[in-house]
Amino acid sequence: MGLSIGRVFDIAERLGDFRLALGVHNDKLAIYGFGDLLYGDTTAGLRVMDGSVGLGIDGRSSRFRFGGGAFIGSLRIQRATFDGHSQAYTIGAFVHTSADVYRFGFRGDHAAFVDVAARGEGFIGGTTGQLVLSLGFRY
């Protein structure tokens, strides 16, 4: 769960980020699938919802991870002129780094962590991108 700032159609947006990921890992590598929901509004007060599913891969070194991945999704923005929304299907990529703040478990596999990510997506008619700071729990 985290906070995100970004731009869509050159308008600033503020979003909450909710992510659920499932995968496998060893001491050097992690591979996972995820579902992501960013929900918030633009500075003009229009609601924004950006949902996606994707795959990621991370390199691991002790408490740190660095990786990226790709996703497909749907972007919905509330219309200003009448009741309704605009919707676009998106394709995107992200890079991120994370650090385990507190590790536990038999091999230290479980952790509370902080993560910083940069993500970008394209759709017919435009692009959007976000910087995301989040806190998470890995079990």
mmCIF file of N, CA and C in Angstrom:
data_model
loop_
_atom_site.group_PDB
_atom_site.id
_atom_site.type_symbol
_atom_site.label_atom_id
_atom_site.label_comp_id
_atom_site.label_asym_id
_atom_site.label_seq_id
_atom_site.Cartn_x
_atom_site.Cartn_y
_atom_site.Cartn_z
ATOM 1 N N MET A 1 0.851 -1.153 0.000
ATOM 2 C CA MET A 1 0.000 0.000 0.000
ATOM 3 C C MET A 1 0.906 1.227 0.000
ATOM 4 N N GLY A 2 0.558 2.221 -0.827
ATOM 5 C CA GLY A 2 1.421 3.380 -0.907
ATOM 6 C C GLY A 2 0.751 4.599 -1.480
ATOM 7 N N LEU A 3 1.552 5.613 -1.705
ATOM 8 C CA LEU A 3 1.105 6.875 -2.286
ATOM 9 C C LEU A 3 1.832 7.097 -3.594
ATOM 10 N N SER A 4 1.125 7.700 -4.537
ATOM 11 C CA SER A 4 1.680 7.909 -5.869
ATOM 12 C C SER A 4 1.375 9.319 -6.345
ATOM 13 N N ILE A 5 2.338 9.899 -7.043
ATOM 14 C CA ILE A 5 2.093 11.147 -7.762
ATOM 15 C C ILE A 5 2.422 10.879 -9.224
ATOM 16 N N GLY A 6 1.709 11.536 -10.114
ATOM 17 C CA GLY A 6 1.954 11.303 -11.528
ATOM 18 C C GLY A 6 1.332 12.371 -12.391
ATOM 19 N N ARG A 7 1.328 12.088 -13.685
ATOM 20 C CA ARG A 7 0.734 12.998 -14.659
ATOM 21 C C ARG A 7 -0.019 12.186 -15.691
ATOM 22 N N VAL A 8 -1.186 12.671 -16.062
ATOM 23 C CA VAL A 8 -1.956 12.095 -17.151
ATOM 24 C C VAL A 8 -2.499 13.262 -17.980
ATOM 25 N N PHE A 9 -2.304 13.221 -19.281
ATOM 26 C CA PHE A 9 -2.671 14.334 -20.164
ATOM 27 C C PHE A 9 -2.103 15.655 -19.645
ATOM 28 N N ASP A 10 -0.884 15.621 -19.117
ATOM 29 C CA ASP A 10 -0.186 16.781 -18.563
ATOM 30 C C ASP A 10 -0.931 17.423 -17.392
ATOM 31 N N ILE A 11 -1.750 16.648 -16.688
ATOM 32 C CA ILE A 11 -2.446 17.099 -15.489
ATOM 33 C C ILE A 11 -1.902 16.269 -14.325
ATOM 34 N N ALA A 12 -1.554 16.922 -13.220
ATOM 35 C CA ALA A 12 -1.020 16.202 -12.062
ATOM 36 C C ALA A 12 -2.117 15.348 -11.427
ATOM 37 N N GLU A 13 -1.705 14.181 -10.902
ATOM 38 C CA GLU A 13 -2.631 13.290 -10.212
ATOM 39 C C GLU A 13 -2.009 12.809 -8.910
ATOM 40 N N ARG A 14 -2.879 12.563 -7.914
ATOM 41 C CA ARG A 14 -2.474 12.010 -6.612
ATOM 42 C C ARG A 14 -3.278 10.739 -6.419
ATOM 43 N N LEU A 15 -2.570 9.635 -6.146
ATOM 44 C CA LEU A 15 -3.237 8.340 -6.107
ATOM 45 C C LEU A 15 -2.779 7.520 -4.908
ATOM 46 N N GLY A 16 -3.675 6.674 -4.415
ATOM 47 C CA GLY A 16 -3.309 5.630 -3.469
ATOM 48 C C GLY A 16 -3.012 4.380 -4.272
ATOM 49 N N ASP A 17 -2.028 3.605 -3.853
ATOM 50 C CA ASP A 17 -1.630 2.406 -4.586
ATOM 51 C C ASP A 17 -1.865 1.177 -3.712
ATOM 52 N N PHE A 18 -2.601 0.208 -4.244
ATOM 53 C CA PHE A 18 -2.884 -1.041 -3.556
ATOM 54 C C PHE A 18 -2.412 -2.174 -4.465
ATOM 55 N N ARG A 19 -1.532 -3.058 -3.950
ATOM 56 C CA ARG A 19 -0.956 -4.117 -4.778
ATOM 57 C C ARG A 19 -0.989 -5.440 -4.024
ATOM 58 N N LEU A 20 -1.309 -6.498 -4.763
ATOM 59 C CA LEU A 20 -1.228 -7.858 -4.248
ATOM 60 C C LEU A 20 -0.397 -8.660 -5.230
ATOM 61 N N ALA A 21 0.650 -9.318 -4.740
ATOM 62 C CA ALA A 21 1.543 -10.086 -5.599
ATOM 63 C C ALA A 21 1.729 -11.493 -5.036
ATOM 64 N N LEU A 22 1.854 -12.462 -5.923
ATOM 65 C CA LEU A 22 2.127 -13.847 -5.554
ATOM 66 C C LEU A 22 3.263 -14.347 -6.421
ATOM 67 N N GLY A 23 4.227 -15.040 -5.800
ATOM 68 C CA GLY A 23 5.343 -15.526 -6.597
ATOM 69 C C GLY A 23 6.230 -16.477 -5.832
ATOM 70 N N VAL A 24 7.397 -16.708 -6.397
ATOM 71 C CA VAL A 24 8.405 -17.584 -5.802
ATOM 72 C C VAL A 24 9.735 -16.843 -5.778
ATOM 73 N N HIS A 25 10.614 -17.255 -4.835
ATOM 74 C CA HIS A 25 11.925 -16.631 -4.783
ATOM 75 C C HIS A 25 12.932 -17.564 -4.146
ATOM 76 N N ASN A 26 14.189 -17.311 -4.452
ATOM 77 C CA ASN A 26 15.298 -17.966 -3.765
ATOM 78 C C ASN A 26 16.216 -16.850 -3.252
ATOM 79 N N ASP A 27 17.461 -17.170 -2.933
ATOM 80 C CA ASP A 27 18.353 -16.162 -2.357
ATOM 81 C C ASP A 27 18.801 -15.089 -3.350
ATOM 82 N N LYS A 28 18.641 -15.319 -4.650
ATOM 83 C CA LYS A 28 19.139 -14.377 -5.655
ATOM 84 C C LYS A 28 18.070 -13.775 -6.557
ATOM 85 N N LEU A 29 16.907 -14.433 -6.676
ATOM 86 C CA LEU A 29 15.920 -14.047 -7.689
ATOM 87 C C LEU A 29 14.499 -14.220 -7.166
ATOM 88 N N ALA A 30 13.612 -13.321 -7.568
ATOM 89 C CA ALA A 30 12.186 -13.428 -7.255
ATOM 90 C C ALA A 30 11.396 -13.199 -8.540
ATOM 91 N N ILE A 31 10.390 -14.038 -8.777
ATOM 92 C CA ILE A 31 9.495 -13.910 -9.931
ATOM 93 C C ILE A 31 8.075 -13.913 -9.398
ATOM 94 N N TYR A 32 7.246 -12.976 -9.863
ATOM 95 C CA TYR A 32 5.905 -12.852 -9.295
ATOM 96 C C TYR A 32 4.920 -12.276 -10.305
ATOM 97 N N GLY A 33 3.665 -12.574 -10.067
ATOM 98 C CA GLY A 33 2.557 -11.952 -10.772
ATOM 99 C C GLY A 33 1.865 -11.020 -9.791
ATOM 100 N N PHE A 34 1.232 -9.969 -10.302
ATOM 101 C CA PHE A 34 0.612 -9.006 -9.393
ATOM 102 C C PHE A 34 -0.646 -8.385 -9.993
ATOM 103 N N GLY A 35 -1.467 -7.879 -9.110
ATOM 104 C CA GLY A 35 -2.603 -7.035 -9.453
ATOM 105 C C GLY A 35 -2.404 -5.709 -8.740
ATOM 106 N N ASP A 36 -2.670 -4.623 -9.412
ATOM 107 C CA ASP A 36 -2.384 -3.283 -8.906
ATOM 108 C C ASP A 36 -3.602 -2.390 -9.115
ATOM 109 N N LEU A 37 -3.933 -1.565 -8.129
ATOM 110 C CA LEU A 37 -5.000 -0.586 -8.268
ATOM 111 C C LEU A 37 -4.513 0.749 -7.733
ATOM 112 N N LEU A 38 -4.495 1.760 -8.599
ATOM 113 C CA LEU A 38 -4.190 3.122 -8.192
ATOM 114 C C LEU A 38 -5.505 3.893 -8.264
ATOM 115 N N TYR A 39 -5.861 4.561 -7.176
ATOM 116 C CA TYR A 39 -7.138 5.259 -7.110
ATOM 117 C C TYR A 39 -6.919 6.619 -6.460
ATOM 118 N N GLY A 40 -7.442 7.669 -7.086
ATOM 119 C CA GLY A 40 -7.287 9.005 -6.537
ATOM 120 C C GLY A 40 -7.946 10.042 -7.421
ATOM 121 N N ASP A 41 -7.315 11.212 -7.525
ATOM 122 C CA ASP A 41 -7.897 12.283 -8.332
ATOM 123 C C ASP A 41 -6.812 13.158 -8.933
ATOM 124 N N THR A 42 -7.224 13.954 -9.915
ATOM 125 C CA THR A 42 -6.327 14.929 -10.527
ATOM 126 C C THR A 42 -6.412 16.221 -9.729
ATOM 127 N N THR A 43 -5.509 17.144 -10.012
ATOM 128 C CA THR A 43 -5.569 18.448 -9.338
ATOM 129 C C THR A 43 -6.809 19.225 -9.733
ATOM 130 N N ALA A 44 -7.460 18.819 -10.829
ATOM 131 C CA ALA A 44 -8.717 19.452 -11.246
ATOM 132 C C ALA A 44 -9.920 18.814 -10.551
ATOM 133 N N GLY A 45 -9.686 17.820 -9.678
ATOM 134 C CA GLY A 45 -10.779 17.199 -8.927
ATOM 135 C C GLY A 45 -11.477 16.056 -9.643
ATOM 136 N N LEU A 46 -10.916 15.546 -10.734
ATOM 137 C CA LEU A 46 -11.529 14.441 -11.467
ATOM 138 C C LEU A 46 -11.003 13.111 -10.925
ATOM 139 N N ARG A 47 -11.899 12.161 -10.671
ATOM 140 C CA ARG A 47 -11.519 10.846 -10.149
ATOM 141 C C ARG A 47 -10.728 10.066 -11.192
ATOM 142 N N VAL A 48 -9.687 9.359 -10.739
ATOM 143 C CA VAL A 48 -8.844 8.535 -11.595
ATOM 144 C C VAL A 48 -8.755 7.139 -10.970
ATOM 145 N N MET A 49 -8.938 6.102 -11.799
ATOM 146 C CA MET A 49 -8.744 4.724 -11.357
ATOM 147 C C MET A 49 -7.908 4.017 -12.416
ATOM 148 N N ASP A 50 -6.806 3.412 -11.989
ATOM 149 C CA ASP A 50 -5.869 2.757 -12.886
ATOM 150 C C ASP A 50 -5.611 1.356 -12.345
ATOM 151 N N GLY A 51 -6.186 0.348 -12.967
ATOM 152 C CA GLY A 51 -6.010 -1.028 -12.536
ATOM 153 C C GLY A 51 -5.172 -1.801 -13.536
ATOM 154 N N SER A 52 -4.323 -2.715 -13.047
ATOM 155 C CA SER A 52 -3.466 -3.479 -13.954
ATOM 156 C C SER A 52 -3.117 -4.842 -13.365
ATOM 157 N N VAL A 53 -2.694 -5.746 -14.246
ATOM 158 C CA VAL A 53 -2.136 -7.043 -13.868
ATOM 159 C C VAL A 53 -0.836 -7.210 -14.645
ATOM 160 N N GLY A 54 0.137 -7.879 -14.023
ATOM 161 C CA GLY A 54 1.415 -8.014 -14.716
ATOM 162 C C GLY A 54 2.336 -9.027 -14.087
ATOM 163 N N LEU A 55 3.557 -9.039 -14.607
ATOM 164 C CA LEU A 55 4.613 -9.933 -14.144
ATOM 165 C C LEU A 55 5.843 -9.112 -13.804
ATOM 166 N N GLY A 56 6.565 -9.537 -12.755
ATOM 167 C CA GLY A 56 7.786 -8.850 -12.362
ATOM 168 C C GLY A 56 8.890 -9.827 -12.032
ATOM 169 N N ILE A 57 10.118 -9.336 -12.089
ATOM 170 C CA ILE A 57 11.291 -10.136 -11.724
ATOM 171 C C ILE A 57 12.249 -9.213 -10.970
ATOM 172 N N ASP A 58 12.785 -9.719 -9.855
ATOM 173 C CA ASP A 58 13.695 -8.947 -9.012
ATOM 174 C C ASP A 58 14.970 -9.718 -8.762
ATOM 175 N N GLY A 59 16.072 -8.997 -8.699
ATOM 176 C CA GLY A 59 17.312 -9.538 -8.180
ATOM 177 C C GLY A 59 17.357 -9.249 -6.692
ATOM 178 N N ARG A 60 17.876 -10.182 -5.891
ATOM 179 C CA ARG A 60 17.911 -10.018 -4.446
ATOM 180 C C ARG A 60 19.352 -10.010 -3.950
ATOM 181 N N SER A 61 19.603 -9.169 -2.981
ATOM 182 C CA SER A 61 20.890 -9.139 -2.309
ATOM 183 C C SER A 61 20.643 -8.747 -0.859
ATOM 184 N N SER A 62 20.688 -9.719 0.026
ATOM 185 C CA SER A 62 20.446 -9.501 1.444
ATOM 186 C C SER A 62 19.077 -8.834 1.659
ATOM 187 N N ARG A 63 19.073 -7.608 2.153
ATOM 188 C CA ARG A 63 17.822 -6.899 2.443
ATOM 189 C C ARG A 63 17.274 -6.098 1.257
ATOM 190 N N PHE A 64 17.955 -6.102 0.140
ATOM 191 C CA PHE A 64 17.589 -5.225 -0.972
ATOM 192 C C PHE A 64 17.133 -6.014 -2.196
ATOM 193 N N ARG A 65 16.218 -5.395 -2.946
ATOM 194 C CA ARG A 65 15.728 -5.950 -4.208
ATOM 195 C C ARG A 65 15.726 -4.841 -5.246
ATOM 196 N N PHE A 66 16.022 -5.214 -6.466
ATOM 197 C CA PHE A 66 15.936 -4.276 -7.579
ATOM 198 C C PHE A 66 15.379 -5.057 -8.762
ATOM 199 N N GLY A 67 14.379 -4.480 -9.429
ATOM 200 C CA GLY A 67 13.792 -5.216 -10.545
ATOM 201 C C GLY A 67 12.820 -4.377 -11.324
ATOM 202 N N GLY A 68 12.005 -5.072 -12.075
ATOM 203 C CA GLY A 68 11.016 -4.410 -12.914
ATOM 204 C C GLY A 68 10.087 -5.427 -13.523
ATOM 205 N N GLY A 69 9.271 -4.943 -14.425
ATOM 206 C CA GLY A 69 8.328 -5.836 -15.076
ATOM 207 C C GLY A 69 7.429 -5.091 -16.039
ATOM 208 N N ALA A 70 6.427 -5.797 -16.492
ATOM 209 C CA ALA A 70 5.482 -5.252 -17.475
ATOM 210 C C ALA A 70 4.065 -5.561 -17.024
ATOM 211 N N PHE A 71 3.105 -4.773 -17.524
ATOM 212 C CA PHE A 71 1.717 -4.973 -17.142
ATOM 213 C C PHE A 71 0.778 -4.479 -18.236
ATOM 214 N N ILE A 72 -0.458 -4.942 -18.162
ATOM 215 C CA ILE A 72 -1.555 -4.422 -18.988
ATOM 216 C C ILE A 72 -2.635 -3.947 -18.024
ATOM 217 N N GLY A 73 -3.425 -2.981 -18.461
ATOM 218 C CA GLY A 73 -4.413 -2.456 -17.533
ATOM 219 C C GLY A 73 -5.488 -1.632 -18.196
ATOM 220 N N SER A 74 -6.210 -0.943 -17.340
ATOM 221 C CA SER A 74 -7.307 -0.076 -17.753
ATOM 222 C C SER A 74 -7.242 1.215 -16.944
ATOM 223 N N LEU A 75 -7.330 2.337 -17.624
ATOM 224 C CA LEU A 75 -7.293 3.657 -17.002
ATOM 225 C C LEU A 75 -8.654 4.315 -17.191
ATOM 226 N N ARG A 76 -9.260 4.764 -16.084
ATOM 227 C CA ARG A 76 -10.559 5.457 -16.140
ATOM 228 C C ARG A 76 -10.423 6.825 -15.499
ATOM 229 N N ILE A 77 -10.893 7.839 -16.199
ATOM 230 C CA ILE A 77 -10.859 9.206 -15.695
ATOM 231 C C ILE A 77 -12.265 9.787 -15.794
ATOM 232 N N GLN A 78 -12.730 10.375 -14.700
ATOM 233 C CA GLN A 78 -14.045 11.005 -14.679
ATOM 234 C C GLN A 78 -14.058 12.171 -15.654
ATOM 235 N N ARG A 79 -15.147 12.323 -16.388
ATOM 236 C CA ARG A 79 -15.292 13.450 -17.319
ATOM 237 C C ARG A 79 -15.730 14.704 -16.565
ATOM 238 N N ALA A 80 -15.241 15.843 -17.013
ATOM 239 C CA ALA A 80 -15.607 17.118 -16.390
ATOM 240 C C ALA A 80 -16.897 17.677 -16.969
ATOM 241 N N THR A 81 -17.218 17.325 -18.220
ATOM 242 C CA THR A 81 -18.325 17.973 -18.919
ATOM 243 C C THR A 81 -19.686 17.341 -18.648
ATOM 244 N N PHE A 82 -19.717 16.036 -18.388
ATOM 245 C CA PHE A 82 -20.989 15.398 -18.057
ATOM 246 C C PHE A 82 -20.713 14.163 -17.209
ATOM 247 N N ASP A 83 -21.759 13.633 -16.600
ATOM 248 C CA ASP A 83 -21.596 12.490 -15.709
ATOM 249 C C ASP A 83 -21.162 11.264 -16.504
ATOM 250 N N GLY A 84 -20.006 10.771 -16.246
ATOM 251 C CA GLY A 84 -19.467 9.610 -16.939
ATOM 252 C C GLY A 84 -17.959 9.591 -16.820
ATOM 253 N N HIS A 85 -17.309 8.739 -17.603
ATOM 254 C CA HIS A 85 -15.867 8.628 -17.542
ATOM 255 C C HIS A 85 -15.295 8.275 -18.911
ATOM 256 N N SER A 86 -14.018 8.544 -19.064
ATOM 257 C CA SER A 86 -13.256 8.100 -20.232
ATOM 258 C C SER A 86 -12.466 6.879 -19.804
ATOM 259 N N GLN A 87 -12.346 5.911 -20.707
ATOM 260 C CA GLN A 87 -11.602 4.702 -20.381
ATOM 261 C C GLN A 87 -10.652 4.363 -21.511
ATOM 262 N N ALA A 88 -9.460 3.890 -21.145
ATOM 263 C CA ALA A 88 -8.467 3.464 -22.134
ATOM 264 C C ALA A 88 -7.786 2.210 -21.610
ATOM 265 N N TYR A 89 -7.450 1.310 -22.513
ATOM 266 C CA TYR A 89 -6.669 0.128 -22.159
ATOM 267 C C TYR A 89 -5.201 0.473 -22.332
ATOM 268 N N THR A 90 -4.379 0.024 -21.380
ATOM 269 C CA THR A 90 -2.988 0.464 -21.331
ATOM 270 C C THR A 90 -2.020 -0.716 -21.355
ATOM 271 N N ILE A 91 -0.788 -0.409 -21.715
ATOM 272 C CA ILE A 91 0.321 -1.341 -21.591
ATOM 273 C C ILE A 91 1.462 -0.539 -20.990
ATOM 274 N N GLY A 92 2.184 -1.141 -20.034
ATOM 275 C CA GLY A 92 3.212 -0.369 -19.366
ATOM 276 C C GLY A 92 4.337 -1.204 -18.798
ATOM 277 N N ALA A 93 5.256 -0.500 -18.151
ATOM 278 C CA ALA A 93 6.413 -1.130 -17.527
ATOM 279 C C ALA A 93 6.748 -0.359 -16.255
ATOM 280 N N PHE A 94 7.492 -1.025 -15.362
ATOM 281 C CA PHE A 94 7.918 -0.374 -14.136
ATOM 282 C C PHE A 94 9.313 -0.856 -13.749
ATOM 283 N N VAL A 95 10.007 -0.037 -12.974
ATOM 284 C CA VAL A 95 11.250 -0.418 -12.309
ATOM 285 C C VAL A 95 11.079 -0.040 -10.847
ATOM 286 N N HIS A 96 11.726 -0.790 -9.964
ATOM 287 C CA HIS A 96 11.594 -0.476 -8.544
ATOM 288 C C HIS A 96 12.803 -0.973 -7.771
ATOM 289 N N THR A 97 12.943 -0.450 -6.577
ATOM 290 C CA THR A 97 13.907 -0.949 -5.621
ATOM 291 C C THR A 97 13.231 -0.973 -4.256
ATOM 292 N N SER A 98 13.573 -1.961 -3.451
ATOM 293 C CA SER A 98 12.978 -2.054 -2.120
ATOM 294 C C SER A 98 14.031 -2.484 -1.107
ATOM 295 N N ALA A 99 13.756 -2.160 0.150
ATOM 296 C CA ALA A 99 14.637 -2.539 1.253
ATOM 297 C C ALA A 99 13.787 -3.117 2.371
ATOM 298 N N ASP A 100 14.220 -4.255 2.904
ATOM 299 C CA ASP A 100 13.534 -4.863 4.039
ATOM 300 C C ASP A 100 13.847 -4.062 5.296
ATOM 301 N N VAL A 101 12.810 -3.611 5.973
ATOM 302 C CA VAL A 101 12.976 -2.856 7.211
ATOM 303 C C VAL A 101 13.053 -3.817 8.396
ATOM 304 N N TYR A 102 12.224 -4.860 8.357
ATOM 305 C CA TYR A 102 12.207 -5.859 9.431
ATOM 306 C C TYR A 102 12.033 -7.228 8.800
ATOM 307 N N ARG A 103 12.975 -8.129 9.017
ATOM 308 C CA ARG A 103 12.917 -9.481 8.461
ATOM 309 C C ARG A 103 12.623 -10.488 9.565
ATOM 310 N N PHE A 104 11.889 -11.551 9.198
ATOM 311 C CA PHE A 104 11.603 -12.610 10.158
ATOM 312 C C PHE A 104 11.356 -13.905 9.399
ATOM 313 N N GLY A 105 11.168 -14.969 10.141
ATOM 314 C CA GLY A 105 10.952 -16.271 9.527
ATOM 315 C C GLY A 105 12.203 -17.120 9.596
ATOM 316 N N PHE A 106 12.067 -18.373 9.240
ATOM 317 C CA PHE A 106 13.137 -19.354 9.355
ATOM 318 C C PHE A 106 14.408 -18.920 8.627
ATOM 319 N N ARG A 107 14.285 -18.477 7.379
ATOM 320 C CA ARG A 107 15.445 -18.026 6.597
ATOM 321 C C ARG A 107 15.448 -16.517 6.365
ATOM 322 N N GLY A 108 14.630 -15.784 7.101
ATOM 323 C CA GLY A 108 14.519 -14.346 6.868
ATOM 324 C C GLY A 108 13.776 -14.026 5.589
ATOM 325 N N ASP A 109 12.929 -14.965 5.138
ATOM 326 C CA ASP A 109 12.187 -14.786 3.883
ATOM 327 C C ASP A 109 11.034 -13.793 3.996
ATOM 328 N N HIS A 110 10.510 -13.600 5.179
ATOM 329 C CA HIS A 110 9.358 -12.724 5.380
ATOM 330 C C HIS A 110 9.857 -11.364 5.850
ATOM 331 N N ALA A 111 9.129 -10.306 5.460
ATOM 332 C CA ALA A 111 9.631 -8.978 5.822
ATOM 333 C C ALA A 111 8.560 -7.906 5.698
ATOM 334 N N ALA A 112 8.758 -6.843 6.461
ATOM 335 C CA ALA A 112 8.084 -5.569 6.220
ATOM 336 C C ALA A 112 9.101 -4.751 5.433
ATOM 337 N N PHE A 113 8.651 -4.077 4.366
ATOM 338 C CA PHE A 113 9.609 -3.393 3.490
ATOM 339 C C PHE A 113 9.081 -2.048 3.020
ATOM 340 N N VAL A 114 10.008 -1.233 2.534
ATOM 341 C CA VAL A 114 9.689 0.034 1.882
ATOM 342 C C VAL A 114 10.131 -0.098 0.427
ATOM 343 N N ASP A 115 9.317 0.447 -0.490
ATOM 344 C CA ASP A 115 9.551 0.276 -1.922
ATOM 345 C C ASP A 115 9.377 1.614 -2.639
ATOM 346 N N VAL A 116 10.236 1.866 -3.608
ATOM 347 C CA VAL A 116 10.125 3.046 -4.474
ATOM 348 C C VAL A 116 10.063 2.541 -5.910
ATOM 349 N N ALA A 117 9.057 2.983 -6.658
ATOM 350 C CA ALA A 117 8.872 2.516 -8.032
ATOM 351 C C ALA A 117 8.587 3.684 -8.963
ATOM 352 N N ALA A 118 8.996 3.505 -10.217
ATOM 353 C CA ALA A 118 8.637 4.418 -11.307
ATOM 354 C C ALA A 118 7.919 3.574 -12.343
ATOM 355 N N ARG A 119 6.726 4.009 -12.735
ATOM 356 C CA ARG A 119 5.955 3.248 -13.719
ATOM 357 C C ARG A 119 5.437 4.178 -14.808
ATOM 358 N N GLY A 120 5.341 3.643 -15.993
ATOM 359 C CA GLY A 120 4.824 4.402 -17.120
ATOM 360 C C GLY A 120 3.921 3.519 -17.952
ATOM 361 N N GLU A 121 2.909 4.116 -18.553
ATOM 362 C CA GLU A 121 1.992 3.365 -19.403
ATOM 363 C C GLU A 121 1.623 4.189 -20.616
ATOM 364 N N GLY A 122 1.335 3.491 -21.678
ATOM 365 C CA GLY A 122 0.885 4.129 -22.902
ATOM 366 C C GLY A 122 -0.479 3.596 -23.287
ATOM 367 N N PHE A 123 -1.236 4.435 -23.951
ATOM 368 C CA PHE A 123 -2.546 4.057 -24.471
ATOM 369 C C PHE A 123 -2.799 4.879 -25.712
ATOM 370 N N ILE A 124 -3.782 4.492 -26.501
ATOM 371 C CA ILE A 124 -4.087 5.245 -27.711
ATOM 372 C C ILE A 124 -4.504 6.653 -27.304
ATOM 373 N N GLY A 125 -3.730 7.643 -27.698
ATOM 374 C CA GLY A 125 -4.042 9.024 -27.382
ATOM 375 C C GLY A 125 -3.214 9.633 -26.276
ATOM 376 N N GLY A 126 -2.337 8.859 -25.612
ATOM 377 C CA GLY A 126 -1.565 9.487 -24.551
ATOM 378 C C GLY A 126 -0.696 8.542 -23.765
ATOM 379 N N THR A 127 -0.095 9.113 -22.736
ATOM 380 C CA THR A 127 0.746 8.358 -21.812
ATOM 381 C C THR A 127 0.463 8.852 -20.402
ATOM 382 N N THR A 128 0.850 8.045 -19.439
ATOM 383 C CA THR A 128 0.780 8.443 -18.043
ATOM 384 C C THR A 128 1.947 7.802 -17.308
ATOM 385 N N GLY A 129 2.358 8.411 -16.239
ATOM 386 C CA GLY A 129 3.452 7.872 -15.446
ATOM 387 C C GLY A 129 3.298 8.264 -13.997
ATOM 388 N N GLN A 130 3.826 7.436 -13.119
ATOM 389 C CA GLN A 130 3.716 7.691 -11.693
ATOM 390 C C GLN A 130 5.031 7.346 -10.987
ATOM 391 N N LEU A 131 5.295 8.050 -9.906
ATOM 392 C CA LEU A 131 6.310 7.686 -8.929
ATOM 393 C C LEU A 131 5.554 7.199 -7.706
ATOM 394 N N VAL A 132 5.925 6.028 -7.185
ATOM 395 C CA VAL A 132 5.163 5.397 -6.101
ATOM 396 C C VAL A 132 6.090 5.105 -4.927
ATOM 397 N N LEU A 133 5.705 5.531 -3.743
ATOM 398 C CA LEU A 133 6.382 5.192 -2.497
ATOM 399 C C LEU A 133 5.411 4.339 -1.700
ATOM 400 N N SER A 134 5.834 3.127 -1.323
ATOM 401 C CA SER A 134 4.904 2.246 -0.620
ATOM 402 C C SER A 134 5.578 1.466 0.491
ATOM 403 N N LEU A 135 4.760 1.013 1.415
ATOM 404 C CA LEU A 135 5.154 0.114 2.478
ATOM 405 C C LEU A 135 4.458 -1.202 2.222
ATOM 406 N N GLY A 136 5.141 -2.307 2.473
ATOM 407 C CA GLY A 136 4.520 -3.591 2.195
ATOM 408 C C GLY A 136 4.914 -4.658 3.194
ATOM 409 N N PHE A 137 4.282 -5.798 3.027
ATOM 410 C CA PHE A 137 4.511 -6.963 3.877
ATOM 411 C C PHE A 137 4.656 -8.165 2.972
ATOM 412 N N ARG A 138 5.745 -8.886 3.097
ATOM 413 C CA ARG A 138 6.001 -10.075 2.281
ATOM 414 C C ARG A 138 6.017 -11.295 3.179
ATOM 415 N N TYR A 139 5.180 -12.274 2.836
ATOM 416 C CA TYR A 139 5.137 -13.497 3.623
ATOM 417 C C TYR A 139 5.411 -14.697 2.739
#
